[in-house]
Amino acid sequence: MTHAEKSYPLNEAKPYPYEQWWIAAYSQEVGRSLIQRTILDRPVVLYRTEEGDPVALAGLCPHRLYPLVKSRLQGDSIQCGYHGFTFDKSGRCVHIPSQDKVPPRFGVRNYPVVERGGLIWLWTGKESGADPNLLPDLEAMGLGNPDWSVEQHPMTTFNARYQLLIDNLVDLSHVSFIHSNSIPGGGAVVNIPYEIVDTNKSLNVRRLGRDLPCNPLMKFLFPHHEGSVDQNFDAEFFGPNLIRTGGNISASGKSTNADSKSLGITNFIHGITPETPTTVHYYVVTARNFRLYDPAIEAANLSMGLKIQPEDIAALEAIELSVDRFADTRRELSCMADAGAILVRKRLAAQIRREVNEEQTQAAQGALAT
Ligand code: FES
Ligand SMILES: [Fe+2]
């Protein structure tokens, strides 16, 4: 792996921030069977206690690196399938079958987890920083909110660095090209002016399409509506772990806020978890605040996802191959539509740099103390 391959497009010392919540799994993926997922290049084993609480431990047995996923649960503990070392839910080694005593500090890393919005979130940084208040307001976008319906699309892992997925989601002008056949009305997006709404919680690249024809998808979603619509194509970055796209749809010329004039809100919630420096786990959840639990919409959303996501993935895997070969020899040309994505890159680079600086400061203080 070359340096350029590792650092593009941020050019920072580390590919991702660690002081961060990431989606480890959909809630229903995790139960009383062990599953393994690689997150930020580290294997993690996930399960639930008998009480149903999610647990995340480092995925390799510290004895001889046997994958703990091939082991078995004994109550709330994992008994390694190789020589039987047993680790409790905190990761502490509590039993070594071949001897009476367990040396102090034997164990595996326990990752803080929190379950929210139908998702299991895992903290990869220092334990003291694992504050659930750092999670985005999931309920406001429809996750874990009884007034909304959601569909969880199957998680996909693909061969592109997570920054490419962020670039893709923050610049929705690609919808008019890559998704011209799969998103009805998507052809209009590239011509809709955008504004950037930057708060301390998110950075939203907002497009409001006014007076758009009521395309077949709109007719299907809002069968009683006649006439054109005003539709938001938001791309809201909450952090490297989550981006919301979509937004409010209202009758043309009416308010675009989620008030009584609104026909409804459709959010596409994109969960992004780096698997390795050059591969990514991608979670997509669709959420809407109208026609709740309607099986026809549910089926339509899931089947649209089966068309749309492979289109993005094919593009990003192709770009990953180009980046791998050429990123250190070419200069990117950027255009006006890239402003949001460039701000997001800067924000993410600054987040990584802060962590690197903090580590260096701490290392220097440690060296002075010794
Ligand atoms: S590798 Fe796990 S007990 Fe030996
Ligand atoms: Fe896309």
XYZ file of C-alpha atoms and ligand atoms in Angstrom:
375
model
C 0.000 0.000 0.000
C 1.498 3.317 -1.023
C 1.404 6.431 1.123
C -0.865 8.186 -1.399
C -3.271 5.290 -1.391
C -3.535 5.530 2.351
C -3.940 9.238 2.683
C -6.043 10.317 -0.317
C -8.037 12.522 -0.199
C -7.248 13.962 3.240
C -3.479 13.736 3.306
C -3.457 13.170 7.056
C -1.281 10.871 9.142
C -4.184 8.523 9.903
C -6.961 7.462 7.558
C -9.789 7.912 10.054
C -10.613 9.440 13.430
C -10.822 7.019 16.352
C -12.518 9.274 18.913
C -15.807 8.568 17.238
C -18.983 6.471 17.379
C -19.415 4.140 14.404
C -22.276 1.812 13.500
C -21.161 -1.729 14.351
C -24.343 -3.511 13.206
C -28.090 -3.286 12.830
C -29.713 -4.229 16.136
C -31.264 -7.398 14.780
C -27.953 -8.688 13.463
C -26.679 -9.144 17.008
C -28.074 -11.864 19.260
C -26.962 -14.941 21.126
C -24.687 -16.088 18.292
C -21.255 -14.524 17.930
C -20.676 -12.357 14.868
C -17.458 -10.686 13.753
C -17.088 -7.388 11.963
C -13.853 -5.589 11.127
C -14.053 -1.930 12.143
C -11.181 0.506 11.536
C -9.022 -2.482 10.649
C -9.672 -4.251 13.948
C -11.704 -7.445 14.233
C -14.533 -7.057 16.734
C -16.801 -9.809 18.042
C -20.396 -8.871 18.879
C -23.123 -10.628 20.871
C -25.868 -10.022 23.437
C -25.885 -10.974 27.095
C -28.683 -13.190 28.408
C -30.397 -9.938 29.430
C -30.177 -8.723 25.831
C -27.501 -6.045 26.195
C -25.081 -5.739 23.262
C -21.393 -6.475 23.915
C -18.401 -5.733 21.685
C -14.997 -7.265 22.407
C -11.745 -7.383 20.446
C -12.200 -10.289 18.062
C -8.913 -12.181 18.537
C -8.051 -14.346 21.531
C -4.924 -12.828 23.116
C -3.512 -16.301 23.757
C -2.796 -17.423 20.176
C -4.982 -15.061 18.114
C -7.759 -17.563 17.497
C -10.827 -15.701 16.149
C -13.265 -15.468 19.036
C -16.160 -15.655 16.569
C -15.315 -19.358 16.231
C -15.731 -19.760 19.977
C -18.840 -20.246 22.087
C -20.945 -18.300 24.528
C -21.173 -19.568 28.086
C -23.800 -17.385 29.693
C -22.496 -13.858 29.182
C -18.881 -14.989 28.653
C -16.973 -16.253 25.620
C -15.016 -19.466 25.931
C -12.263 -19.512 23.296
C -12.707 -22.443 20.928
C -8.982 -23.253 20.871
C -7.724 -23.783 24.466
C -10.733 -22.615 26.448
C -9.574 -19.280 27.916
C -12.798 -17.609 29.055
C -13.541 -13.872 28.869
C -16.442 -12.171 30.628
C -18.517 -9.419 29.027
C -16.069 -6.768 30.227
C -13.309 -8.614 28.343
C -11.536 -9.787 31.515
C -10.087 -13.305 31.346
C -11.824 -15.221 34.139
C -10.701 -18.780 33.486
C -7.728 -20.673 32.018
C -8.602 -24.364 32.014
C -4.996 -25.598 32.240
C -4.161 -23.675 35.446
C -5.783 -22.492 38.659
C -5.037 -18.789 38.542
C -5.556 -16.125 35.902
C -2.715 -13.590 35.869
C -3.875 -10.019 36.524
C -4.660 -7.872 33.492
C -5.243 -10.867 31.176
C -8.087 -9.991 28.874
C -9.360 -8.517 25.612
C -10.438 -4.981 24.873
C -14.041 -4.113 25.599
C -15.523 -1.471 23.315
C -18.215 0.873 24.672
C -21.477 0.271 22.814
C -24.840 1.980 22.808
C -27.986 0.828 21.045
C -30.036 3.600 19.489
C -32.298 4.003 16.471
C -32.213 0.273 15.663
C -28.415 0.430 15.418
C -25.551 -0.702 17.612
C -22.955 2.042 17.897
C -19.391 1.314 18.921
C -16.795 3.767 20.238
C -13.264 3.224 18.919
C -11.500 5.887 20.970
C -10.473 6.231 24.587
C -13.172 4.844 26.861
C -13.478 8.108 28.774
C -14.643 9.874 25.602
C -17.559 7.518 24.838
C -20.377 10.004 25.342
C -23.724 9.001 23.730
C -24.574 12.709 23.525
C -22.082 12.869 20.658
C -24.462 10.802 18.516
C -26.556 12.746 16.006
C -30.218 13.380 16.848
C -31.460 10.122 15.321
C -35.054 10.575 16.425
C -35.353 13.864 14.561
C -34.474 12.097 11.301
C -36.893 9.240 12.010
C -34.817 6.510 13.674
C -36.320 5.010 16.820
C -39.227 7.439 16.467
C -42.756 5.953 16.693
C -44.120 8.653 14.348
C -41.936 7.408 11.498
C -41.601 4.206 9.451
C -38.196 2.852 8.509
C -36.718 0.245 6.222
C -33.237 -1.063 6.932
C -31.499 -1.989 3.698
C -28.997 -4.857 3.826
C -25.533 -3.767 4.968
C -22.999 -3.889 2.129
C -19.218 -3.973 2.391
C -17.367 -2.730 -0.655
C -13.903 -1.958 -1.948
C -13.514 1.793 -1.607
C -12.183 4.026 1.148
C -14.944 5.555 3.267
C -13.976 9.104 2.218
C -15.152 8.320 -1.328
C -18.586 7.418 0.023
C -18.683 10.691 1.975
C -17.694 12.658 -1.161
C -20.439 10.854 -3.079
C -23.205 11.524 -0.572
C -22.359 15.159 0.049
C -22.425 16.047 -3.651
C -25.837 14.958 -4.925
C -25.236 16.392 -8.408
C -24.174 12.817 -9.251
C -27.824 11.763 -8.942
C -28.535 13.283 -12.358
C -25.999 10.979 -13.986
C -25.342 7.816 -12.038
C -28.977 7.418 -10.962
C -30.676 8.888 -14.031
C -32.658 5.666 -14.550
C -33.180 4.614 -10.940
C -34.358 7.818 -9.207
C -37.471 9.317 -10.848
C -36.958 13.044 -11.323
C -33.267 12.758 -10.394
C -32.232 14.416 -13.659
C -33.237 17.790 -12.204
C -30.850 17.741 -9.240
C -27.701 18.992 -10.973
C -29.444 22.223 -12.019
C -30.884 23.083 -8.599
C -28.829 25.739 -6.801
C -27.505 24.736 -3.403
C -26.833 26.545 -0.171
C -24.575 25.369 2.639
C -26.095 25.471 6.108
C -23.337 25.021 8.662
C -24.312 24.579 12.309
C -22.227 23.156 15.100
C -24.217 19.909 14.750
C -24.069 19.336 10.990
C -23.148 20.715 7.591
C -26.058 20.591 5.193
C -25.625 21.017 1.434
C -29.260 21.907 0.669
C -31.000 21.975 -2.639
C -34.623 22.977 -2.879
C -36.173 21.960 -6.191
C -39.179 24.224 -6.822
C -42.177 23.403 -8.935
C -40.933 19.993 -10.007
C -43.343 17.866 -12.050
C -45.138 15.242 -10.016
C -43.140 12.256 -11.311
C -44.341 8.629 -10.990
C -42.604 8.217 -7.617
C -44.324 11.310 -6.174
C -47.679 10.111 -7.565
C -47.103 6.750 -5.907
C -46.130 8.295 -2.541
C -48.848 10.969 -2.514
C -51.709 9.604 -4.648
C -54.117 12.365 -3.553
C -51.806 15.171 -4.551
C -52.385 16.971 -7.849
C -49.839 19.322 -9.377
C -46.165 19.944 -8.977
C -44.031 19.626 -5.845
C -41.243 21.461 -4.046
C -38.685 18.888 -2.986
C -35.637 19.141 -0.752
C -32.505 17.280 -1.766
C -30.504 17.764 1.410
C -27.094 16.197 1.954
C -26.443 16.659 5.660
C -23.122 15.556 7.104
C -23.299 14.777 10.823
C -19.821 13.287 10.982
C -17.871 10.619 9.128
C -20.284 8.039 10.563
C -23.600 9.359 9.244
C -25.070 11.439 6.426
C -28.742 12.168 5.839
C -30.037 12.839 2.334
C -33.533 13.636 1.038
C -35.890 15.752 3.109
C -39.213 17.493 2.927
C -41.642 17.347 -0.003
C -44.507 19.820 -0.206
C -47.146 20.981 -2.645
C -45.564 23.555 -4.969
C -45.423 27.086 -3.691
C -46.281 26.033 -0.132
C -44.066 26.066 2.881
C -41.065 23.747 2.724
C -40.928 23.263 6.438
C -42.291 20.103 7.982
C -45.593 21.749 8.840
C -49.170 21.100 7.741
C -48.377 22.114 4.151
C -45.820 19.355 3.905
C -46.841 16.243 1.999
C -44.201 14.293 3.870
C -40.527 13.833 4.617
C -38.393 11.031 3.203
C -34.941 10.695 4.683
C -32.200 8.422 3.459
C -29.886 7.758 6.367
C -26.457 6.540 5.358
C -24.276 4.851 7.981
C -20.595 4.776 7.073
C -18.102 2.601 8.964
C -14.557 2.123 7.638
C -13.705 -1.570 7.522
C -10.056 -1.021 6.552
C -8.255 2.016 5.067
C -9.617 1.051 1.631
C -12.918 -0.766 2.316
C -16.148 0.357 3.946
C -19.333 -0.999 5.531
C -22.405 0.832 4.227
C -25.748 0.888 6.074
C -28.790 2.559 4.504
C -32.070 3.212 6.302
C -35.043 4.916 4.662
C -37.352 6.814 7.017
C -40.648 8.612 6.325
C -43.279 10.395 8.392
C -46.296 9.557 6.196
C -48.147 6.388 5.157
C -46.541 4.546 8.063
C -46.159 0.756 7.831
C -47.490 0.721 4.265
C -46.166 -2.532 2.768
C -46.311 -1.189 -0.814
C -43.977 1.722 0.065
C -41.768 -0.547 2.105
C -41.334 -2.926 -0.858
C -40.786 -0.031 -3.287
C -38.118 1.576 -1.072
C -36.256 -1.685 -0.611
C -36.320 -2.485 -4.317
C -35.178 1.059 -5.222
C -32.278 0.558 -2.826
C -31.338 -2.599 -4.698
C -30.937 -0.495 -7.854
C -29.455 2.719 -6.430
C -26.817 1.411 -4.041
C -25.069 -0.855 -6.583
C -24.801 2.153 -8.918
C -22.895 4.154 -6.290
C -20.837 1.168 -5.236
C -19.768 0.352 -8.813
C -18.662 3.982 -9.295
C -16.774 4.161 -6.005
C -15.016 0.828 -6.527
C -13.913 2.050 -9.970
C -12.617 5.300 -8.421
C -10.811 3.362 -5.689
C -8.861 1.500 -8.383
C -7.959 4.816 -10.045
C -6.942 6.368 -6.734
C -4.827 3.358 -5.957
C -2.869 3.769 -9.183
C -2.908 7.482 -9.925
C -3.799 9.668 -6.908
C -0.185 10.588 -6.194
C 0.428 11.697 -9.789
C -2.731 13.679 -10.618
C -4.245 16.879 -9.369
C -8.012 16.982 -8.938
C -10.012 19.661 -10.708
C -12.874 20.851 -8.536
C -15.975 22.813 -9.523
C -18.558 24.958 -7.711
C -20.713 21.960 -6.817
C -17.805 20.544 -4.806
C -17.878 23.328 -2.210
C -19.823 21.257 0.332
C -17.721 18.144 -0.164
C -14.518 20.178 0.185
C -15.745 21.729 3.446
C -16.572 18.254 4.709
C -13.106 16.998 3.758
C -11.589 19.931 5.671
C -13.743 19.244 8.700
C -12.806 15.559 8.718
C -9.108 16.301 8.165
C -9.194 18.750 11.101
C -10.838 16.115 13.312
C -8.070 13.612 12.496
C -5.363 16.238 12.943
C -6.699 17.169 16.391
C -6.391 13.545 17.470
C -2.890 13.176 16.070
C -1.781 16.422 17.772
C -3.285 15.335 21.069
C -1.487 11.991 20.894
C 1.793 13.735 20.125
C 1.310 16.141 23.028
C 0.547 13.301 25.390
C 3.554 11.319 24.154
C 5.775 14.373 24.675
C 4.410 14.928 28.187
C 4.986 11.233 28.923
C 8.578 11.517 27.741
C 9.131 14.564 29.973
C 7.692 12.742 32.958
C 10.113 9.823 32.656
S -6.064 -19.203 21.339
Fe -7.677 -18.807 22.687
S -7.278 -20.057 24.351
Fe -5.633 -20.439 23.038
Fe -25.766 7.978 -5.205
